[in-house]
Amino acid sequence: MIWEKLSAQINPSLSAGSRLLGPSGPALDSSGNIYCLGYYIDPGLIIAKYNSTGDLQWSKKLITTNTGSYEPQLAVSSGGNCYIVCADPGTASRINLIKVDNSGSLIYQKYLDSADYDEKPFVQLDSGENIWLGFDATGGGYAFTTIKLNTAAAIQTSQKYTDGNINFACGFGLDSSTNYYNSVRWSITGTVYDFILEKFNSSFS
């Protein structure tokens, strides 16, 4: 082991026994800086930046309670822009998207509403820093939804995919050609599950 850091250092009010509900990360920028997320019963969603030797550079409180910060995921651009996506358990049918710059300043916080109840969000960035989101869309039956947004969070295109069976999102990936990959838990019966890997091109085909 080269080094190990305790999450309590990102906020003086936290201790080793603080109730950490969902850590996410690490994600790195092109300079080797490290970004991590955590959400707590109190103080809520926090993002922290460390340098390559593990020294804390800054930490920011993004949401003051755990409402709106369920299952957070993080993607970081080469320049250190951070994109955080999380489900909002306090409001059905909503995904919370947050962008902060490499100094931790908030650029925007937006809610993406859907006719479905959305959970298990994932986020990836392409080479143009477009944002690709993938998540379960469970209203009226399980499906996997993918949304492409530009860096300002304007929706470019989206697709909801289901084959009529139950799909639970397990993972989401993006390659340099903006083909994207879903890993899902799949079942005809709802009791016996298989693992399915799916590949789509950037036109959602």
Coordinates of C-alpha atoms in Angstrom, one line a residue, residues 43-192:
P43 CA -24.3 16.5 6.1
G44 CA -25.5 14.9 2.9
L45 CA -23.7 14.6 -0.4
I46 CA -20.0 15.7 -0.3
I47 CA -17.4 15.7 -3.1
A48 CA -13.7 15.8 -2.3
K49 CA -10.5 16.4 -4.4
Y50 CA -7.2 14.9 -3.5
N51 CA -3.8 15.3 -5.3
S52 CA -1.9 12.3 -6.5
T53 CA -0.3 11.8 -3.1
G54 CA -3.6 11.7 -1.3
D55 CA -3.5 15.2 0.2
L56 CA -7.0 16.8 0.4
Q57 CA -7.3 19.9 -1.9
W58 CA -10.9 20.8 -1.1
S59 CA -14.2 19.3 -0.1
K60 CA -17.7 20.7 -0.9
K61 CA -21.1 20.0 0.4
L62 CA -23.5 19.7 -2.5
I63 CA -26.7 18.7 -0.9
T64 CA -27.5 19.3 2.7
T65 CA -29.6 16.1 3.3
N66 CA -29.5 12.6 1.8
T67 CA -32.8 13.4 -0.1
G68 CA -31.9 13.9 -3.8
S69 CA -28.5 12.2 -3.4
Y70 CA -29.3 8.5 -3.5
E71 CA -26.9 6.1 -5.3
P72 CA -24.5 8.9 -6.5
Q73 CA -22.1 8.3 -9.4
L74 CA -19.2 10.5 -10.6
A75 CA -17.5 11.2 -13.9
V76 CA -14.6 13.6 -14.3
S77 CA -13.3 15.3 -17.5
S78 CA -9.6 15.6 -18.3
G79 CA -9.7 19.2 -17.0
G80 CA -11.3 18.2 -13.7
N81 CA -15.0 19.2 -14.4
C82 CA -17.0 16.8 -12.2
Y83 CA -20.4 15.5 -13.2
I84 CA -22.5 13.8 -10.5
V85 CA -25.7 12.0 -11.1
C86 CA -28.0 10.6 -8.4
A87 CA -31.5 9.3 -7.9
D88 CA -33.9 11.4 -5.9
P89 CA -35.7 9.2 -3.4
G90 CA -37.7 12.1 -2.1
T91 CA -39.3 12.8 -5.5
A92 CA -40.4 10.0 -7.8
S93 CA -39.4 10.2 -11.5
R94 CA -36.4 12.4 -11.1
I95 CA -32.7 12.2 -11.7
N96 CA -30.4 14.8 -10.1
L97 CA -27.5 16.0 -12.3
I98 CA -24.8 18.3 -10.8
K99 CA -21.7 19.8 -12.3
V100 CA -18.8 21.4 -10.4
D101 CA -15.6 22.7 -11.8
N102 CA -12.1 21.6 -10.8
S103 CA -12.1 24.1 -7.8
G104 CA -15.4 22.7 -6.5
S105 CA -17.5 25.6 -7.6
L106 CA -21.1 24.7 -8.6
I107 CA -21.8 25.2 -12.3
Y108 CA -25.3 23.9 -12.3
Q109 CA -27.7 21.5 -10.6
K110 CA -30.6 20.2 -12.7
Y111 CA -33.4 17.7 -12.3
L112 CA -34.3 15.4 -15.2
D113 CA -37.9 14.4 -14.9
S114 CA -39.4 11.3 -16.4
A115 CA -42.7 9.6 -16.8
D116 CA -40.9 6.6 -15.2
Y117 CA -39.5 6.2 -11.7
D118 CA -35.7 6.4 -12.3
E119 CA -33.1 4.8 -10.1
K120 CA -29.6 3.2 -10.3
P121 CA -28.1 6.0 -12.4
F122 CA -24.7 5.8 -14.2
V123 CA -22.7 8.6 -15.8
Q124 CA -20.0 8.6 -18.5
L125 CA -18.3 11.4 -20.6
D126 CA -17.3 11.2 -24.2
S127 CA -14.3 13.0 -25.8
G128 CA -16.5 16.1 -26.4
E129 CA -17.5 16.1 -22.7
N130 CA -21.0 15.2 -23.7
I131 CA -22.8 13.5 -20.8
W132 CA -24.2 10.0 -21.1
L133 CA -26.6 8.8 -18.5
G134 CA -27.9 5.3 -18.0
F135 CA -30.5 4.3 -15.5
D136 CA -33.4 2.0 -14.6
A137 CA -36.8 3.3 -15.7
T138 CA -39.2 1.3 -13.8
G139 CA -42.6 2.9 -14.4
G140 CA -44.9 0.4 -16.0
G141 CA -42.3 -2.3 -16.1
Y142 CA -38.5 -2.4 -15.9
A143 CA -36.4 -0.9 -18.7
F144 CA -33.0 0.7 -19.2
T145 CA -32.9 4.3 -20.4
T146 CA -29.9 6.1 -21.9
I147 CA -29.8 9.9 -22.3
K148 CA -27.1 11.9 -24.1
L149 CA -26.7 15.6 -23.0
N150 CA -24.3 18.3 -23.9
T151 CA -21.9 19.8 -21.4
A152 CA -24.6 22.4 -20.4
A153 CA -27.0 19.5 -19.6
A154 CA -29.3 20.1 -22.6
I155 CA -30.7 16.8 -23.8
Q156 CA -29.5 15.7 -27.2
T157 CA -31.2 12.4 -27.6
S158 CA -32.5 9.5 -25.4
Q159 CA -33.8 5.9 -25.7
K160 CA -35.7 3.6 -23.4
Y161 CA -34.9 0.0 -24.1
T162 CA -36.8 -3.1 -22.9
D163 CA -37.3 -6.6 -24.3
G164 CA -40.5 -7.2 -22.2
N165 CA -38.6 -8.9 -19.4
I166 CA -37.3 -7.5 -16.2
N167 CA -34.1 -5.5 -16.5
F168 CA -32.1 -4.1 -13.5
A169 CA -29.2 -1.9 -14.4
C170 CA -25.8 -3.2 -13.2
G171 CA -23.3 -1.1 -15.1
F172 CA -22.8 1.3 -18.0
G173 CA -19.8 2.0 -20.2
L174 CA -18.8 4.1 -23.1
D175 CA -15.9 3.7 -25.6
S176 CA -14.0 6.2 -27.7
S177 CA -16.4 5.7 -30.6
T178 CA -19.4 6.5 -28.3
N179 CA -20.7 3.0 -28.5
Y180 CA -22.2 2.3 -25.2
Y181 CA -22.5 -0.9 -23.1
N182 CA -25.2 -1.9 -20.6
S183 CA -24.9 -4.7 -18.2
V184 CA -28.3 -5.8 -16.8
R185 CA -29.8 -8.4 -14.7
W186 CA -32.5 -10.1 -16.8
S187 CA -35.3 -12.4 -16.0
I188 CA -38.4 -13.9 -17.6
T189 CA -39.8 -15.2 -14.3
G190 CA -38.7 -12.5 -11.9
T191 CA -37.2 -15.2 -9.7
V192 CA -34.3 -16.7 -11.7

